[in-house]
Coordinates of C-alpha atoms and ligand atoms in Angstrom, one line a residue:
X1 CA -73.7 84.3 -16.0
X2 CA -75.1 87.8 -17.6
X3 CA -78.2 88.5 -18.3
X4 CA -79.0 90.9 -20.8
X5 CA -81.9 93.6 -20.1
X6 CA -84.5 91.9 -22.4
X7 CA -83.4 88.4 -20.3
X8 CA -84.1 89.9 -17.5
X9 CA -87.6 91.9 -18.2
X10 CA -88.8 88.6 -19.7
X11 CA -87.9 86.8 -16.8
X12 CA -88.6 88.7 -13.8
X13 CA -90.9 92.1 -14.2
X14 CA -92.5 90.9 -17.6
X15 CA -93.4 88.0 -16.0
X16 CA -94.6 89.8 -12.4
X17 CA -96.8 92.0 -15.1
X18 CA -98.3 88.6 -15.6
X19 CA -99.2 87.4 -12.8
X20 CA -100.5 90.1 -10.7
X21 CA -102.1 92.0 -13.5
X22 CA -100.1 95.4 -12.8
X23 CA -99.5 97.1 -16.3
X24 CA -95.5 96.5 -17.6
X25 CA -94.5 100.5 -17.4
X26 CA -95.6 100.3 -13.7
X27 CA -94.2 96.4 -13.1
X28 CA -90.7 97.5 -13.8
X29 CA -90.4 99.9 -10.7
X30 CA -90.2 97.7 -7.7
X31 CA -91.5 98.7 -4.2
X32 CA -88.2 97.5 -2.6
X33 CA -85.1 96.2 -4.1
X34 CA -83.3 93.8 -1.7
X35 CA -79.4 93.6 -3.4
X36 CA -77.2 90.9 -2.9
X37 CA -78.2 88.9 0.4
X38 CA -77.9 85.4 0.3
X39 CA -81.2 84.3 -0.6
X40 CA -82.1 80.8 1.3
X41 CA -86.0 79.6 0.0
X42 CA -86.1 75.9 1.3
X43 CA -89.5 75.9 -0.2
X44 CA -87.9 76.1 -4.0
X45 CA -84.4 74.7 -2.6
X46 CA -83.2 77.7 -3.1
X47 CA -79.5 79.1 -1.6
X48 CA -77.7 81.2 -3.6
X49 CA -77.0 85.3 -3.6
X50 CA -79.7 87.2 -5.0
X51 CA -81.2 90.5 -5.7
X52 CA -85.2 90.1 -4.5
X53 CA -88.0 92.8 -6.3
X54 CA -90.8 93.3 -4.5
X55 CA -93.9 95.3 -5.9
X56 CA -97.8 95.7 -4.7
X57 CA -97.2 93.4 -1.7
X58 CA -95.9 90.6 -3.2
X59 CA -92.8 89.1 -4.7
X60 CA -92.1 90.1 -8.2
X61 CA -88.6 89.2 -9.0
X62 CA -85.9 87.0 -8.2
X63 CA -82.5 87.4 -9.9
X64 CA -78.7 87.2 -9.8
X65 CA -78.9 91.1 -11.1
X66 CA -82.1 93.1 -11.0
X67 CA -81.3 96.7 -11.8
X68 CA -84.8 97.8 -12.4
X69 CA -85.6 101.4 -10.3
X70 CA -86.5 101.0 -6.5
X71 CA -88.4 102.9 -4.5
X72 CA -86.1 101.4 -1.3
X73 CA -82.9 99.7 -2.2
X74 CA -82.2 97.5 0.7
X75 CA -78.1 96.2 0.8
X76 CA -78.3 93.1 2.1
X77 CA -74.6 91.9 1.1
X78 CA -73.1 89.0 4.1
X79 CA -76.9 89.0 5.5
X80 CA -79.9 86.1 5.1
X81 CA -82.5 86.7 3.2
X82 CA -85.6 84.3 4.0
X83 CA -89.3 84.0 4.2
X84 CA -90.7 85.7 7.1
X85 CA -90.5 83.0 10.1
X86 CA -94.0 81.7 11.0
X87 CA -93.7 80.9 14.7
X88 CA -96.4 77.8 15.9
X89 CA -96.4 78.0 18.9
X90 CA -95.7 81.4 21.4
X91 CA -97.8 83.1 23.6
X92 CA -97.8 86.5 21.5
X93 CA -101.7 87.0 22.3
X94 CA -101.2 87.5 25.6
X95 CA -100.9 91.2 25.2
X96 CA -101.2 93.6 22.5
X97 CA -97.2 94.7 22.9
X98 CA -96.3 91.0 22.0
X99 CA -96.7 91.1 17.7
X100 CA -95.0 93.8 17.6
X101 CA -92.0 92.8 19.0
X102 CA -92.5 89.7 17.5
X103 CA -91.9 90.9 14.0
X104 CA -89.0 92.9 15.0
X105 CA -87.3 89.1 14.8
X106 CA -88.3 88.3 11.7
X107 CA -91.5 86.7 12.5
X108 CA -94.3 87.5 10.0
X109 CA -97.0 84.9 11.4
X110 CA -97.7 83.2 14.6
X111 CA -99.5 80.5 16.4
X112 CA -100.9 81.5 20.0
X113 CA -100.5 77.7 21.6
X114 CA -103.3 78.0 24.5
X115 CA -103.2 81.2 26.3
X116 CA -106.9 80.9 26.3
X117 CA -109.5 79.0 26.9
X118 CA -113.5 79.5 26.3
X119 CA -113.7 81.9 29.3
X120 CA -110.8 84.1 27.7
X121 CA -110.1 83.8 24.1
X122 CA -112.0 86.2 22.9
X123 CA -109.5 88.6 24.1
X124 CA -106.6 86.5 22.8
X125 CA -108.6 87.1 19.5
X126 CA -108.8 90.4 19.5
X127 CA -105.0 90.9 19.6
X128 CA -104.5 88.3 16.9
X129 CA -107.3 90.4 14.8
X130 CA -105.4 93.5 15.8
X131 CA -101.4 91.9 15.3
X132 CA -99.7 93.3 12.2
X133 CA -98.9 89.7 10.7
X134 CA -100.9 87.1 10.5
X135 CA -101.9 85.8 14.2
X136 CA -103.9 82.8 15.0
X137 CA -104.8 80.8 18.0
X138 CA -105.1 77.2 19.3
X139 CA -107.7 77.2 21.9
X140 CA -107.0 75.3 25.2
X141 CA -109.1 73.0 26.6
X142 CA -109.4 74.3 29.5
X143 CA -112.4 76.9 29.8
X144 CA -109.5 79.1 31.6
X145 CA -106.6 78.8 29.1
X146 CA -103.4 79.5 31.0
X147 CA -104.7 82.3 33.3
X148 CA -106.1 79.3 35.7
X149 CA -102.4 77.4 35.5
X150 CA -102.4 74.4 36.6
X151 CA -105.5 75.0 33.9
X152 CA -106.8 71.2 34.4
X153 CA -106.3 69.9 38.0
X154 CA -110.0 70.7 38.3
X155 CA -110.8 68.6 35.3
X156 CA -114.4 69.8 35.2
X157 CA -113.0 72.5 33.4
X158 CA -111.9 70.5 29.9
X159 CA -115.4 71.4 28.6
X160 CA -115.7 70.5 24.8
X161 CA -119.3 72.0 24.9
X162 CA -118.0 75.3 25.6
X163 CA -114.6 75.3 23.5
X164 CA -116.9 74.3 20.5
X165 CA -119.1 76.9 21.2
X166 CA -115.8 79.4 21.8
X167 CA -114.7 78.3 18.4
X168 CA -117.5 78.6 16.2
X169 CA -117.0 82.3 17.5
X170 CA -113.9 82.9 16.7
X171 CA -113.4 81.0 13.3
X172 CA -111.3 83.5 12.1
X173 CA -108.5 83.1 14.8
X174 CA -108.8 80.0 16.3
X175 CA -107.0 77.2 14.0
X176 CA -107.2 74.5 16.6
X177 CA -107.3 72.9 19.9
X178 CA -103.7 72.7 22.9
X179 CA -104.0 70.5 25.6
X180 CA -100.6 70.3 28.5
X181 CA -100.5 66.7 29.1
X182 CA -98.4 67.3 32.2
X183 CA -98.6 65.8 35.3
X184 CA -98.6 68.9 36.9
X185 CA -101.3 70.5 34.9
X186 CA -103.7 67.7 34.4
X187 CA -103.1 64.9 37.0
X188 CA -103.8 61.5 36.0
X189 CA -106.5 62.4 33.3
X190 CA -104.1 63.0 30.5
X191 CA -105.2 60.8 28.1
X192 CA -108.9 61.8 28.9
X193 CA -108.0 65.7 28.2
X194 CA -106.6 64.4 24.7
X195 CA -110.0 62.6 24.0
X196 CA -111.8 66.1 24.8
X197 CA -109.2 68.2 22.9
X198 CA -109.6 65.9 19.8
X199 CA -113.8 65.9 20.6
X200 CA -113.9 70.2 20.6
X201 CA -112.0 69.8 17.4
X202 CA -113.6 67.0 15.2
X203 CA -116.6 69.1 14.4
X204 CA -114.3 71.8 12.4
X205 CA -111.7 69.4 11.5
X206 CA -108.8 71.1 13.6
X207 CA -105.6 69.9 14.4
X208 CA -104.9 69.3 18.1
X209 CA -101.0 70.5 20.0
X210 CA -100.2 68.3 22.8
X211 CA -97.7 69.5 25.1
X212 CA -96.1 66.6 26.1
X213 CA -93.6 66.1 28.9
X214 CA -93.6 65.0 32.7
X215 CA -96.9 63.2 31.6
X216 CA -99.0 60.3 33.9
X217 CA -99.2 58.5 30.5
X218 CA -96.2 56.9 28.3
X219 CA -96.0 58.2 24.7
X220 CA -97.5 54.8 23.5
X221 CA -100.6 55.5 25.4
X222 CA -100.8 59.2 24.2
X223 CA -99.7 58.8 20.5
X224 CA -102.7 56.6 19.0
X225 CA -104.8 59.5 19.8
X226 CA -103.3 61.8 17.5
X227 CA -104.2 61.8 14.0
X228 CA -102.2 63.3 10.8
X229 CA -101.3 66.9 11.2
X230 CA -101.6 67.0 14.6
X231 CA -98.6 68.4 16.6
X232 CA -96.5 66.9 19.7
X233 CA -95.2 70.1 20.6
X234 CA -91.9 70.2 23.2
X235 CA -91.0 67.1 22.0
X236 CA -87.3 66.9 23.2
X237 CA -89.3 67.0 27.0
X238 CA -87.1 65.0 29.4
X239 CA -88.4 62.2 31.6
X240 CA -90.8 60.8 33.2
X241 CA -92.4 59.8 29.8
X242 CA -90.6 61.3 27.0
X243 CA -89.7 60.2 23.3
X244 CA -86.5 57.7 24.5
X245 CA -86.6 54.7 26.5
X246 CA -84.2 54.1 29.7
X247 CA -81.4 53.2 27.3
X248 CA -82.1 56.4 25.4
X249 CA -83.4 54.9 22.3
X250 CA -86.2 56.7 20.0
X251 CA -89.5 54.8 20.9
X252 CA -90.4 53.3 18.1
X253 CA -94.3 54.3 18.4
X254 CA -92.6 58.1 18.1
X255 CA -91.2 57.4 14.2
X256 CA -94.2 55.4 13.5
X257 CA -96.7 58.7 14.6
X258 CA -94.3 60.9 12.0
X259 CA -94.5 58.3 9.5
X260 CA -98.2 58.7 9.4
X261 CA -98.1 62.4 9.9
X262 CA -98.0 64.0 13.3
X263 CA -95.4 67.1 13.7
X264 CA -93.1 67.1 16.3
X265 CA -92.3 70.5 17.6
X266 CA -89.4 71.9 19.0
X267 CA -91.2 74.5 21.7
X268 CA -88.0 76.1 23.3
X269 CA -90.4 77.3 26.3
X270 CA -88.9 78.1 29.9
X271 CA -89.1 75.2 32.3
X272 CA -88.4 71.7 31.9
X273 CA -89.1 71.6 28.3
X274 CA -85.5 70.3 26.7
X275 CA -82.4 69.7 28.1
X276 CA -79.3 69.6 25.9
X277 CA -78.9 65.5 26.7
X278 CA -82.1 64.7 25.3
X279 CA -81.9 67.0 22.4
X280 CA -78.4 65.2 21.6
X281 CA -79.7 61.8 22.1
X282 CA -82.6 62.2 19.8
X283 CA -80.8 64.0 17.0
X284 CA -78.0 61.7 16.9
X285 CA -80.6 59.1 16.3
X286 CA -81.9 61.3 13.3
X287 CA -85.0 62.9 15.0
X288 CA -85.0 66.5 13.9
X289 CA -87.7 68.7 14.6
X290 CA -90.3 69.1 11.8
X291 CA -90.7 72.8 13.3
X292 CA -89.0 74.9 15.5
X293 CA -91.0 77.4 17.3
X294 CA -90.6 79.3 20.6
X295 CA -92.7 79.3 22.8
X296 CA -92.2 83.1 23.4
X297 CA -93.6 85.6 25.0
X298 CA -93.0 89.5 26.3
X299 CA -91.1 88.3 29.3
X300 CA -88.8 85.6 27.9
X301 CA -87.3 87.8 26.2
X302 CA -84.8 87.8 29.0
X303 CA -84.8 84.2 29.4
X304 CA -83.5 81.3 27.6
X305 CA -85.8 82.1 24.5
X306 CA -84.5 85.2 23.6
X307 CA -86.1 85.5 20.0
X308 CA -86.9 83.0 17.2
X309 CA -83.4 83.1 15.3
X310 CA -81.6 82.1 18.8
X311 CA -83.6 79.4 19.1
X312 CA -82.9 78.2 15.6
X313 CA -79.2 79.1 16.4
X314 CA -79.5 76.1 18.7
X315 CA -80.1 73.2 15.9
X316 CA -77.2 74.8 13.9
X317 CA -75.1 74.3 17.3
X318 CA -76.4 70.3 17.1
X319 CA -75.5 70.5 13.3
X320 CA -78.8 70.7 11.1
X321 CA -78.4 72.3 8.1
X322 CA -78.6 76.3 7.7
X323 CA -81.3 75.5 5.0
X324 CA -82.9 73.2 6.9
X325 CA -82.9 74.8 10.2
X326 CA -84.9 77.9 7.8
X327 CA -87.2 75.3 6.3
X328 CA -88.3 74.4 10.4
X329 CA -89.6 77.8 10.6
X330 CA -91.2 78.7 7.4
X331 CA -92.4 76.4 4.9
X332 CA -92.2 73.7 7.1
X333 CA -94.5 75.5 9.4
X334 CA -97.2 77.2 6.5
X335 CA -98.0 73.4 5.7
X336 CA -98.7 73.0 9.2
X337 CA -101.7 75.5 9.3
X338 CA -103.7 76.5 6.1
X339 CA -104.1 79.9 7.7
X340 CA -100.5 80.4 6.0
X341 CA -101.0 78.5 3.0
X342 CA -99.4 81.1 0.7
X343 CA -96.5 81.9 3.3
X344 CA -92.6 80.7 4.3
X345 CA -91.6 80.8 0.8
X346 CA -90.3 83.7 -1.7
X347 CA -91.8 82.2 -4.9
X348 CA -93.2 84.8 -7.4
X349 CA -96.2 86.0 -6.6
X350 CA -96.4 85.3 -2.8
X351 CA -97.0 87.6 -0.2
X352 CA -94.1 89.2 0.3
X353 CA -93.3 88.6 4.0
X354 CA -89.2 88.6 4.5
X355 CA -86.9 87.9 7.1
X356 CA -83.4 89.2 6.7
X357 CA -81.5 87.5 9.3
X358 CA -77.2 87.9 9.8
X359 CA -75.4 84.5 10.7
X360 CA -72.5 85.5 12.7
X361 CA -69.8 83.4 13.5
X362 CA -68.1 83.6 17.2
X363 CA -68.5 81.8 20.7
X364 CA -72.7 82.2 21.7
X365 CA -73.7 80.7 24.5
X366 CA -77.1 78.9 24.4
X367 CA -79.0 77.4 27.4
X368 CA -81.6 74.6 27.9
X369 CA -84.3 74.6 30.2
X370 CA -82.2 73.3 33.2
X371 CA -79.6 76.2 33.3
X372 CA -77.5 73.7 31.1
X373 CA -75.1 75.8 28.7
X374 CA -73.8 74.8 25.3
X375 CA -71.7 76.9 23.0
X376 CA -72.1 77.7 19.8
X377 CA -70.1 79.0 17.3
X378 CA -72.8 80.1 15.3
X379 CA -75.4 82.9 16.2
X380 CA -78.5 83.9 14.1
X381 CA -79.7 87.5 14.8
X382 CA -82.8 89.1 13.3
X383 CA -81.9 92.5 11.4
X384 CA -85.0 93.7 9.5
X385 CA -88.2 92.4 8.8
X386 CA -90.5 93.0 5.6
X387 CA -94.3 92.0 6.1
X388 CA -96.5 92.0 3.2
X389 CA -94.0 94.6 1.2
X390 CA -93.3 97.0 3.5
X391 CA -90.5 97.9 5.5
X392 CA -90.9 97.5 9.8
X393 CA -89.4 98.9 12.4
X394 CA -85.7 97.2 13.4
X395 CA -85.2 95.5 17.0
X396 CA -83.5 98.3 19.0
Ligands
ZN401 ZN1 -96.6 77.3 25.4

């Protein structure tokens, strides 16, 4: 298909004029002029190669041939171009060098899932206020957040008084509530630290994250105390007390909770989060995750994480979709927080946060949480990362 000149100013910079009130001699000059790339928008069920205009921080033009002029022509021929990845759940406020790095993977927004607590999120909010992209936080529970792992063994310290009080502070950042059901972590009292979680949030009508796994309580103990749009992150957690019965079957009380609207998250995490059986099991039964997410931070950078596209590299390895597998960590994930309301999708006129990924085909090697291997023949690297219209630093 052509597209004649006047086609095209009608359609793409006429119509950017439009919406973001920019006069038309200045609309036709794009910012940034990504050529070519294969442009994959789950959130319009888009995949197709296009050229991408951006101008004023926001999307302006998508086209099969924008030849407008371009501050920055970017040549994305053979590479991804998606919505910046929105991340739900890492532990990037740990320390101010974690955004950063972060975005060098192509992630333009991110979830902090319960690094602190009321004693310590303040300073978790600071680095989220302070992050390039868009950071937010999920309070834990526990007064002490993670810094006093096992965080709930002394139960005393799931205080709702104190996390209400820690939230009404930090409205800005904190977007919800994480309590680890694990044995480990909480003892018996894991259904008791849900009721708290779910009591901190009521009064700002927050989601809550469980991190389930290893847990005292079955799922069908744990799930009627989630309500719609709250999240079940880790969710491919092995035994004791995962998602599948002895046989291996999907509980059924698991399909029913995402029929009435709790997210299951994948949560690559460290230790005894997934192993590659369980993951198998459960997606051969049709139980995909609705997000993937990470569950990074500085130092697993060198572990099994890695960064956010080799974790989604590892639901292409099981067979999901490429477009789905980008849907998991954009749009999929903006619904999950209004904090990113306008985010994970290229539309005109949305922020114009990009991820341009390269899928390269080959022998990768993925691990699980167990030191179990699987390999892949597909491998999703992060090559450059645009954040609000502008150009960041590339991963070294
Ligand atoms: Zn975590």
């Amino acid at each position: 298909m052509t597209i004649s000149r006047r086609q095209l100013l009608c359609s793409s910079a006429a119509g950017a004029a439009v919406l973001t009130g920019i006069p038309q001699a200045l609309a036709a000059t794009y910012d940034i002029l990504i050529k070519n790339g294969r442009v994959i928008d789950p959130s319009v069920g888009l995949d197709a190669t296009r050229d991408v205009g951006i101008a004023g921080g926001k999307i302006v033009a998508i086209d099969a041939n924008i030849t407008g002029d371009a501050t920055e022509t970017i040549d994305a021929r053979g590479k991804i171009v998606a919505p910046g990845l929105i991340d739900i759940h890492v532990h990037a406020g740990r320390s101010k060098e974690g955004p950063p790095l972060a975005l060098q993977d192509g992630v333009t927004g991110w979830v902090d899932a319960g690094t602190g607590g009321a004693d310590n999120i303040d300073a978790v909010a600071d680095i989220a206020r302070g992050a390039p992209q868009i950071g937010r936080a999920l309070i834990n529970i526990s007064r002490t957040g993670l810094a006093g792992a096992p965080e709930l063994i002394d139960f005393s310290r799931a205080n709702v008084d104190l996390a209400r009080g820690a939230i009404a502070r930090n409205r800005d950042v904190v977007v919800g509530v994480k309590a680890r059901l694990t044995n480990s972590v909480v003892g018996t009292n894991d259904l008791e630290a849900l009721r708290r979680a779910q009591l901190a949030a009521a009064p700002f009508n927050l989601p809550v994250m469980i991190h389930i796994g290893q847990s005292y309580s079955p799922m069908r103990a744990i799930l009627p105390l989630l309500k719609r749009g709250d999240i079940v992150t880790h969710m491919y957690a092995p035994a004791p007390n995962g998602i599948l019965d002895d046989q291996g079957r999907l509980f059924p009380d698991v399909a029913a909770a995402r029929r009435r609207g709790v997210i299951f998250d994948f949560g690559n995490g460290v230790n005894d989060h997934f192993n590659w059986d369980y993951v198998e099991k459960a997606t051969r039964q049709g139980f995909w995750p609705d997000t993937l997410s990470t569950d990074w931070s500085v130092t697993s950078r060198t572990t099994g994480v890695v960064d956010f596209p080799n974790v989604m590299s590892k639901m292409l390895m099981f067979g999901m979709p490429l477009s789905q597998v980008i849907a998991t960590a954009t749009v999929n994930a903006a619904r999950v927080f209004p904090a990113f309301d306008d985010r994970g999708t290229l539309n005109i006129g949305a922020p114009a946060d990009v991820a341009i990924m390269e899928l390269k085909e080959g022998t990768f090697e993925f691990v699980d949480n167990y030191k179990g291997t699987r390999t892949g023949r597909q491998r999703l690297f992060p090559v450059e990362t645009i954040l609000t219209g502008k150009r960041t630093p590339r991963r070294v």
